[in-house]
Coordinates of C-alpha atoms in Angstrom, one line a residue:
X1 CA 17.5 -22.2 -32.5
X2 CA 15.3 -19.4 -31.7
X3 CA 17.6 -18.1 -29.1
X4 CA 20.1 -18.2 -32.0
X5 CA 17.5 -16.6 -34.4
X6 CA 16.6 -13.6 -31.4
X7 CA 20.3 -13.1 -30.8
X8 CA 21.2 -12.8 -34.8
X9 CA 18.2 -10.3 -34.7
X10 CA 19.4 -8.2 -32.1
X11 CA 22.8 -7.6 -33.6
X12 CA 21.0 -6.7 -36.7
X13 CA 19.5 -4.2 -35.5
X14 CA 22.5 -3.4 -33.6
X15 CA 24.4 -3.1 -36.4
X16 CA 22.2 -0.6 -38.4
X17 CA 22.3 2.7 -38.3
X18 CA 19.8 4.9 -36.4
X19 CA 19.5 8.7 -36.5
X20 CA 17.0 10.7 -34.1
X21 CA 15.2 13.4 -36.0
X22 CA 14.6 16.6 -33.0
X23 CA 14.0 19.9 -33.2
X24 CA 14.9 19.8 -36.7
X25 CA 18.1 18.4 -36.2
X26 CA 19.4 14.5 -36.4
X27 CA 21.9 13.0 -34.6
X28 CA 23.8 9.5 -35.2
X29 CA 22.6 6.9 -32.5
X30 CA 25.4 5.3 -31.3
X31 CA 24.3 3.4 -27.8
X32 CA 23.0 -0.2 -28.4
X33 CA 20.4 0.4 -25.3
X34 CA 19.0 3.6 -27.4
X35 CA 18.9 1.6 -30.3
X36 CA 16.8 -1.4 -28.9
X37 CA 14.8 1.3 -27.4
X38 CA 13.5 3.1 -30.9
X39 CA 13.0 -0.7 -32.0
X40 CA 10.4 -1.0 -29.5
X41 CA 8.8 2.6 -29.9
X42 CA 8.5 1.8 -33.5
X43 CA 6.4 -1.5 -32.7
X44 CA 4.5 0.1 -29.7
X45 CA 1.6 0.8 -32.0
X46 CA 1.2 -2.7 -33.8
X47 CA 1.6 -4.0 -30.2
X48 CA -1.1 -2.4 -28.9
X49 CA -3.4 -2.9 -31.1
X50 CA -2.8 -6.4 -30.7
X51 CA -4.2 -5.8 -27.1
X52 CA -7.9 -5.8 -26.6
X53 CA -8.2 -5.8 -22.3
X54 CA -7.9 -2.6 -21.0
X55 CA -5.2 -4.3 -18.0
X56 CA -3.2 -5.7 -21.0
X57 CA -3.1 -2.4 -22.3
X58 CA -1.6 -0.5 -19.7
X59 CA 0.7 -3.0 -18.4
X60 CA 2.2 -2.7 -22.1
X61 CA 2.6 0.8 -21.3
X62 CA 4.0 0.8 -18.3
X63 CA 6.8 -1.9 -19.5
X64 CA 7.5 0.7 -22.9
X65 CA 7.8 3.9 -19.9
X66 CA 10.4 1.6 -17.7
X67 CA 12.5 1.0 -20.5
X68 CA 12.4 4.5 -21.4
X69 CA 13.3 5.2 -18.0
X70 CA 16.0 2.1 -17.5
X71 CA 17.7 3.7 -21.1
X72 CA 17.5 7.5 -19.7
X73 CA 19.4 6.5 -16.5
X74 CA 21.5 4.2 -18.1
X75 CA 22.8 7.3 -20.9
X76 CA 23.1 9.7 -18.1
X77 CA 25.4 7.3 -16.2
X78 CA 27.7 6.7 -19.4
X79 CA 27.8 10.6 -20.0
X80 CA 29.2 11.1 -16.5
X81 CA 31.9 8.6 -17.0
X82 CA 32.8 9.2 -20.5
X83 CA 32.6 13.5 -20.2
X84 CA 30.4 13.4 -23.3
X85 CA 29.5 12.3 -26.8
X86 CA 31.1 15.4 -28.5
X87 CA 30.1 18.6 -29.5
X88 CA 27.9 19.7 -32.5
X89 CA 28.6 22.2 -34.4
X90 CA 26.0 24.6 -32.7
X91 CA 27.6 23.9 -29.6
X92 CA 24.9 21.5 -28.8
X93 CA 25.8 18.3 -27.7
X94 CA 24.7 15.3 -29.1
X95 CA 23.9 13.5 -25.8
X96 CA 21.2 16.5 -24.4
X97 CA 19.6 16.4 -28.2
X98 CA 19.3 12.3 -27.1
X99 CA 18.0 12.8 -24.0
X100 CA 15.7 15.4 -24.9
X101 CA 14.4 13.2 -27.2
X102 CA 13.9 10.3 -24.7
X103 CA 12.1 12.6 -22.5
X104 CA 10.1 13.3 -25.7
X105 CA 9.0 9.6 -25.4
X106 CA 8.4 9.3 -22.3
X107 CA 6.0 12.2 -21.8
X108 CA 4.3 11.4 -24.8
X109 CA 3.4 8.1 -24.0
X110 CA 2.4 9.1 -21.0
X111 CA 0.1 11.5 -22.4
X112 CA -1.6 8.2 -24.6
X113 CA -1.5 6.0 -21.0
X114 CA -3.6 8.9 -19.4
X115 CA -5.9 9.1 -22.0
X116 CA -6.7 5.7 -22.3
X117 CA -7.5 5.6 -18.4
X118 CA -9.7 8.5 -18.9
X119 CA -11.5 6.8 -21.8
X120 CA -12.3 3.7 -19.9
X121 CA -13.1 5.8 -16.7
X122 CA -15.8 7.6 -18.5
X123 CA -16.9 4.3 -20.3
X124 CA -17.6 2.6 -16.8
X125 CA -21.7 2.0 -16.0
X126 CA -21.4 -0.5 -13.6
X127 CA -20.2 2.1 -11.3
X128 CA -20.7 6.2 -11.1
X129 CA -18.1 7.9 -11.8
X130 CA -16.8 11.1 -10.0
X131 CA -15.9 14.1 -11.7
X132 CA -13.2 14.9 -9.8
X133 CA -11.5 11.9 -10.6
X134 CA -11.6 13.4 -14.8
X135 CA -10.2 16.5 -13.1
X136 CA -7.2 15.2 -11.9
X137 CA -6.6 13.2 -14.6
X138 CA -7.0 16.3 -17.2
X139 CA -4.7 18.2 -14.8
X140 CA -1.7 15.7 -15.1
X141 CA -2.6 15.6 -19.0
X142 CA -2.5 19.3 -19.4
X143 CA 0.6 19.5 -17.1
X144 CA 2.2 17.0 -19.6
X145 CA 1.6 18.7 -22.6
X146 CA 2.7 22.0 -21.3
X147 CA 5.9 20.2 -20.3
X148 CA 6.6 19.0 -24.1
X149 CA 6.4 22.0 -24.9
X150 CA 9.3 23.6 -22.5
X151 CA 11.9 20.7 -23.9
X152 CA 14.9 21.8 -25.1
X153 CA 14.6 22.1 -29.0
X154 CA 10.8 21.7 -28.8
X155 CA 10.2 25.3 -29.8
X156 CA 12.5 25.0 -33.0
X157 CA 10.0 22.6 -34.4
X158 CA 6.7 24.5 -35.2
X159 CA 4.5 21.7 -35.8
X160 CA 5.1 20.2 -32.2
X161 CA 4.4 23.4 -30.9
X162 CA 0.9 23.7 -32.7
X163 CA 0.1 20.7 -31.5
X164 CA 0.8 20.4 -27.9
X165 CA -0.7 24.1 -27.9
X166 CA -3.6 22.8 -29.1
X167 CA -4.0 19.6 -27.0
X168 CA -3.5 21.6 -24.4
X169 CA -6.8 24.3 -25.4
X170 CA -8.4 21.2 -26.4
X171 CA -8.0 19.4 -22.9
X172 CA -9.2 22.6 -20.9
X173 CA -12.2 22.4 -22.3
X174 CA -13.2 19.0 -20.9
X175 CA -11.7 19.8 -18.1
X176 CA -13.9 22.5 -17.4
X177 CA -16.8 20.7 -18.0
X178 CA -15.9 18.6 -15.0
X179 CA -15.1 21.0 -12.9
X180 CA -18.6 22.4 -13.5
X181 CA -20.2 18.9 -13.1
X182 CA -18.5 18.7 -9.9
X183 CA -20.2 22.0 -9.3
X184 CA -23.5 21.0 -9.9
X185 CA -22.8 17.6 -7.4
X186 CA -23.0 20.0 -4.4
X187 CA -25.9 22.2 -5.5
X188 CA -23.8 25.3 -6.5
X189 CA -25.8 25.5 -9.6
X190 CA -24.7 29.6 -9.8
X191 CA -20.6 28.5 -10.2
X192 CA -21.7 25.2 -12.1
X193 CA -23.7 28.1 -15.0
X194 CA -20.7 30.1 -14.9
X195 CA -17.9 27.5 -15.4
X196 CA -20.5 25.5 -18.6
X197 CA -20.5 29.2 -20.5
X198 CA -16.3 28.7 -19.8
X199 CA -16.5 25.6 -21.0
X200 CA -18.6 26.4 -24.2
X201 CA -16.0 28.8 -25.0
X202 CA -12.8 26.6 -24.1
X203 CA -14.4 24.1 -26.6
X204 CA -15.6 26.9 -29.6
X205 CA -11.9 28.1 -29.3
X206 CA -10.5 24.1 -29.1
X207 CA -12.8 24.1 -32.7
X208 CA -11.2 26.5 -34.3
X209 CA -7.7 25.4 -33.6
X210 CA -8.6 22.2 -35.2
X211 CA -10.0 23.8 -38.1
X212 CA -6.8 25.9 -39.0
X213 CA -4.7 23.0 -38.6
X214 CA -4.2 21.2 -42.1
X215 CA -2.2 18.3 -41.3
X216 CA 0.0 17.4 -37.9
X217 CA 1.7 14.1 -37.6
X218 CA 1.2 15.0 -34.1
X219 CA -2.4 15.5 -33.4
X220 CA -5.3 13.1 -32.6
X221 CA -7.9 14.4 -31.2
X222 CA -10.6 15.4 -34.1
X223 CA -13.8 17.7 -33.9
X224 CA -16.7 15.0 -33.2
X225 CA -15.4 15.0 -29.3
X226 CA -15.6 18.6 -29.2
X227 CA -18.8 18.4 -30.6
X228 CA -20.0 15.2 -28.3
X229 CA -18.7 17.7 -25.5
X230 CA -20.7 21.3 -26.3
X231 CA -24.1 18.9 -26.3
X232 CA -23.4 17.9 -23.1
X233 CA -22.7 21.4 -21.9
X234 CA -25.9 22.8 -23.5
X235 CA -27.6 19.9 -21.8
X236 CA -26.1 20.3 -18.2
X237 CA -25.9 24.0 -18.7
X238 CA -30.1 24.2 -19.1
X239 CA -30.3 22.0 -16.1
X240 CA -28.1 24.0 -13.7
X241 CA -30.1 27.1 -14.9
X242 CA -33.3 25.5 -14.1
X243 CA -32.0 24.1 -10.6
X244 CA -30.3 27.8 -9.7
X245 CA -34.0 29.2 -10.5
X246 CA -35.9 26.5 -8.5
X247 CA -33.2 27.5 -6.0
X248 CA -34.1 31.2 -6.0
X249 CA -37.6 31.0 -5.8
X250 CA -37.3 28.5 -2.7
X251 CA -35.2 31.1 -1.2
X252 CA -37.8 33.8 -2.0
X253 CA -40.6 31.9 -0.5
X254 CA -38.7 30.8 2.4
X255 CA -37.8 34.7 3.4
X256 CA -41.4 35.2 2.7
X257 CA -42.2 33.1 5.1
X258 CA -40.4 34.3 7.8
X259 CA -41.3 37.9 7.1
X260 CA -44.9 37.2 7.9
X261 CA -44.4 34.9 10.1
X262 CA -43.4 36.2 14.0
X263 CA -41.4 33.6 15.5
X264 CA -40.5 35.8 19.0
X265 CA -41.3 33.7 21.9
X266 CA -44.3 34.6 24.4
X267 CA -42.2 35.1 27.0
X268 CA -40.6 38.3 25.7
X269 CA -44.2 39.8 24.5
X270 CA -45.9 39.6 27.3
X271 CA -47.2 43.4 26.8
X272 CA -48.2 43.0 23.2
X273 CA -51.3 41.5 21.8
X274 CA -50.6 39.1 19.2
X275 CA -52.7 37.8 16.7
X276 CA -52.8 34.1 16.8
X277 CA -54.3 32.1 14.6
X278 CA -55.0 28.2 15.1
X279 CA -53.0 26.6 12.5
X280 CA -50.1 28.3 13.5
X281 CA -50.5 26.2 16.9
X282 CA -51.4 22.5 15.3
X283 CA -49.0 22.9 11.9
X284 CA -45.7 20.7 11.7
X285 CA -43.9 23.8 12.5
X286 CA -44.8 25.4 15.3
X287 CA -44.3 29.4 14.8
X288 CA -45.8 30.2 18.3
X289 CA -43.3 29.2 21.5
X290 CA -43.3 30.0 24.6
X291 CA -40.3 30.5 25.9
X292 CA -36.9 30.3 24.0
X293 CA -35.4 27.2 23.7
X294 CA -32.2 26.7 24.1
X295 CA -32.1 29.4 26.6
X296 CA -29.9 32.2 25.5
X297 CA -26.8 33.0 26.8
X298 CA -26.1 35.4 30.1
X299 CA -23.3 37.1 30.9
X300 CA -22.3 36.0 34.4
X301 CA -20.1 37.9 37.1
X302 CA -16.7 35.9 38.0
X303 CA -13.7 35.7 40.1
X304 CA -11.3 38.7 39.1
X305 CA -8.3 37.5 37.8
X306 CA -5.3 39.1 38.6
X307 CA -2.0 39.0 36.5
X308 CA 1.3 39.2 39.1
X309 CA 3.2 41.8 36.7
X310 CA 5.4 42.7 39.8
X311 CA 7.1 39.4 39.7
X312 CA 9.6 40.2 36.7
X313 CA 10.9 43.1 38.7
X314 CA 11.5 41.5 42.2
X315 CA 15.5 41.6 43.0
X316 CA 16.1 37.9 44.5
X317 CA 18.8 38.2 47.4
X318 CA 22.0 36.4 46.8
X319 CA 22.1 32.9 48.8
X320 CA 25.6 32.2 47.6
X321 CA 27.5 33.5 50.7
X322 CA 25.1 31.5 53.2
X323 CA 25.0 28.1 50.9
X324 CA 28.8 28.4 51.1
X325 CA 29.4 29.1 55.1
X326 CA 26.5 25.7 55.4
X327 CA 29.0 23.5 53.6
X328 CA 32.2 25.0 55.1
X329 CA 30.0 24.0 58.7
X330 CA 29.1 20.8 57.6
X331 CA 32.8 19.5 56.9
X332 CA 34.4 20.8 59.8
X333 CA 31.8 18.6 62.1
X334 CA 34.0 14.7 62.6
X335 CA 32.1 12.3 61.1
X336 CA 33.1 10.2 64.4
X337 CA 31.7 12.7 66.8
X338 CA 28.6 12.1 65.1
X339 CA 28.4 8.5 65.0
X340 CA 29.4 8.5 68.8
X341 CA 26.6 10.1 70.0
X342 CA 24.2 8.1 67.6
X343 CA 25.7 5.0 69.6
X344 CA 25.8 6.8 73.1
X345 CA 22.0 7.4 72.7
X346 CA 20.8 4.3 71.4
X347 CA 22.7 1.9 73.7
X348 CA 20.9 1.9 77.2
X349 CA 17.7 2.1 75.6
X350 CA 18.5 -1.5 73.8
X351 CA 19.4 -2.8 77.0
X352 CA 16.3 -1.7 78.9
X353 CA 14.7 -3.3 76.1
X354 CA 16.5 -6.4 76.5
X355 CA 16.3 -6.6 80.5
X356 CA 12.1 -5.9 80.4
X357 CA 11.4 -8.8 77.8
X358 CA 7.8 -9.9 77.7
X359 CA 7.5 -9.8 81.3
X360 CA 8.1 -6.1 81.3
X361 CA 5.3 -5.9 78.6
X362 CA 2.8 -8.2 81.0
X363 CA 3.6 -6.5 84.1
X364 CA 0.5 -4.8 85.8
X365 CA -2.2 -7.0 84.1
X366 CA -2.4 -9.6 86.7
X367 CA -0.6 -8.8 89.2
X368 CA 0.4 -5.5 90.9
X369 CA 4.7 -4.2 91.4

């Protein structure tokens, strides 16, 4: 029965009659898949509020982005085999304007998925988080928006393109932030001052853009972030300030320090008189040495080396007359000649062998010839 009750459902909304509303424009859908699709982008939002794990959460995203994916493919297969849906009257086909629109989708919610990993990144105690992680993720967030925005028939619809302009100001700003935390990690407190009076502007800017924005269907993000955010630049902005001063004055005392300070070794002033006082000799850090340790280095004399430059230039004699005349010799000499005096050689010497024996080898120990 509920199989029956799905199946009766499906073909209902099969049987209606969608239209895709992009870049002021709306085209008939006609594909089941796409159909199905919008379904499911329509209940996304109920869905997910359903949700309440973070892991539940994004695995529902990820399934919403593979179907976006799967339908995407599946269009652009059908368009190569069918030649087309037909042509608007603008010369605009019906197919891109569906496509452009699933791409719409699928950037989007990927825009949401990223944000929601950034939110419970930064909502983390157990462990510390790392700035650089929030940069990366602000990068692909950026990089998404500002891809919206190049879609074909994005620019036609003006209050897309205030939005995803503003996201993309409004993003910066945070991103700037941590890129000036990240600063600060590695005690460049000079760049970390710098990039908090960027950020402070990014998010004054960011403010402003909100403010002149009435109402957008397409915008989330509100002002008490932005305001939650120049705090905490004000706040880290003061401490890099102080730690870049505290820095300075180190700096200042240290080269202090080693201006009064004469750190030369005895050894090279033996024909001065120097002033030594005692603590200078029993402080942590001895000032007063004797020799120089590790010995600098000397310039030693070595073996010339010599570069054979003449080599390149040296005429090699031709071998190919004499290499030929050594084989032309060695096949006119009878292999059978050859093998006859090998056997004329060898064969009284294996008889003498043979006749002396171990006797021959004995002789003259015990007894005399």
């Amino acid at each position: 029965l509920q199989k029956l009750i799905a199946e009766l459902r499906a073909k209902t909304i099969v049987d209606q009659v969608r239209n895709i509303e992009w870049g002021n424009e709306q085209v008939v859908v006609t594909n089941d898949n796409v159909k199905n699709l919008l379904r499911s982008f329509e209940q996304f939002d109920s869905q997910l509020a359903q949700r309440a794990a973070y892991e539940d959460k994004i695995i529902l995203y990820e399934q919403l982005l593979s179907s976006i994916r799967d339908v995407a493919q599946a269009l652009a297969d059908e368009q190569k085999k069918t030649g087309g849906f037909g042509m608007r009257a603008d010369n605009t086909s019906s197919h891109q304007l569906t496509m452009a629109y699933l791409d719409f989708m699928r950037l989007s919610k990927t825009v949401e998925r990223y944000l929601l990993i950034i939110a419970h990144t930064r909502a983390q105690t157990e462990k510390k988080t790392k700035p650089q992680d929030l940069i990366r993720l602000y990068d692909t967030v950026i990089e998404t928006c500002e891809e919206i925005l190049k879609l074909p028939g994005a620019a036609s619809c003006e209050q897309l393109k205030v939005a995803y302009g503003i996201k993309v100001e409004y993003y910066r700003a945070f991103r700037c932030f941590y890129m000036a935390e990240a600063h600060a990690g590695i005690s460049k407190w000079a760049e970390a001052s710098a990039l908090h009076e960027r950020a402070m502007q990014r998010t004054v800017a960011a403010s402003r853009l909100l403010q002149d924005v009435r109402e957008n269907s397409f915008l989330v993000e509100n002002e008490e972030a932005l305001k939650t955010l120049q705090e905490q630049i004000v706040a880290s902005k003061y401490a890099a300030q102080a730690n870049r001063l505290a820095q300075a004055a180190d700096s200042v005392k240290e080269g202090e320090k080693n201006r009064l300070m004469d750190t030369r070794p005895l050894l090279d002033t033996l024909n001065e008189f120097r002033k030594i006082k005692p603590e200078n000799l029993l402080g942590n850090e001895q000032s007063v040495r004797v020799v120089s340790l590790p010995p600098s280095f000397i310039p030693m004399p070595n073996k010339p080396m010599f570069f054979d430059l003449a080599l390149n230039h040296i005429k090699m004699p031709d071998l190919e007359a004499k290499i030929a005349s050594y084989v032309s010799d060695k096949k006119e000499t009878p292999v059978s000649n050859v093998t006859k005096e090998k056997r004329g050689t060898t064969g009284p010497m294996k008889q003498d062998v043979g006749k002396e024996g171990l006797g021959g080898m004995m002789k003259g120990w015990f007894w005399r010839k």
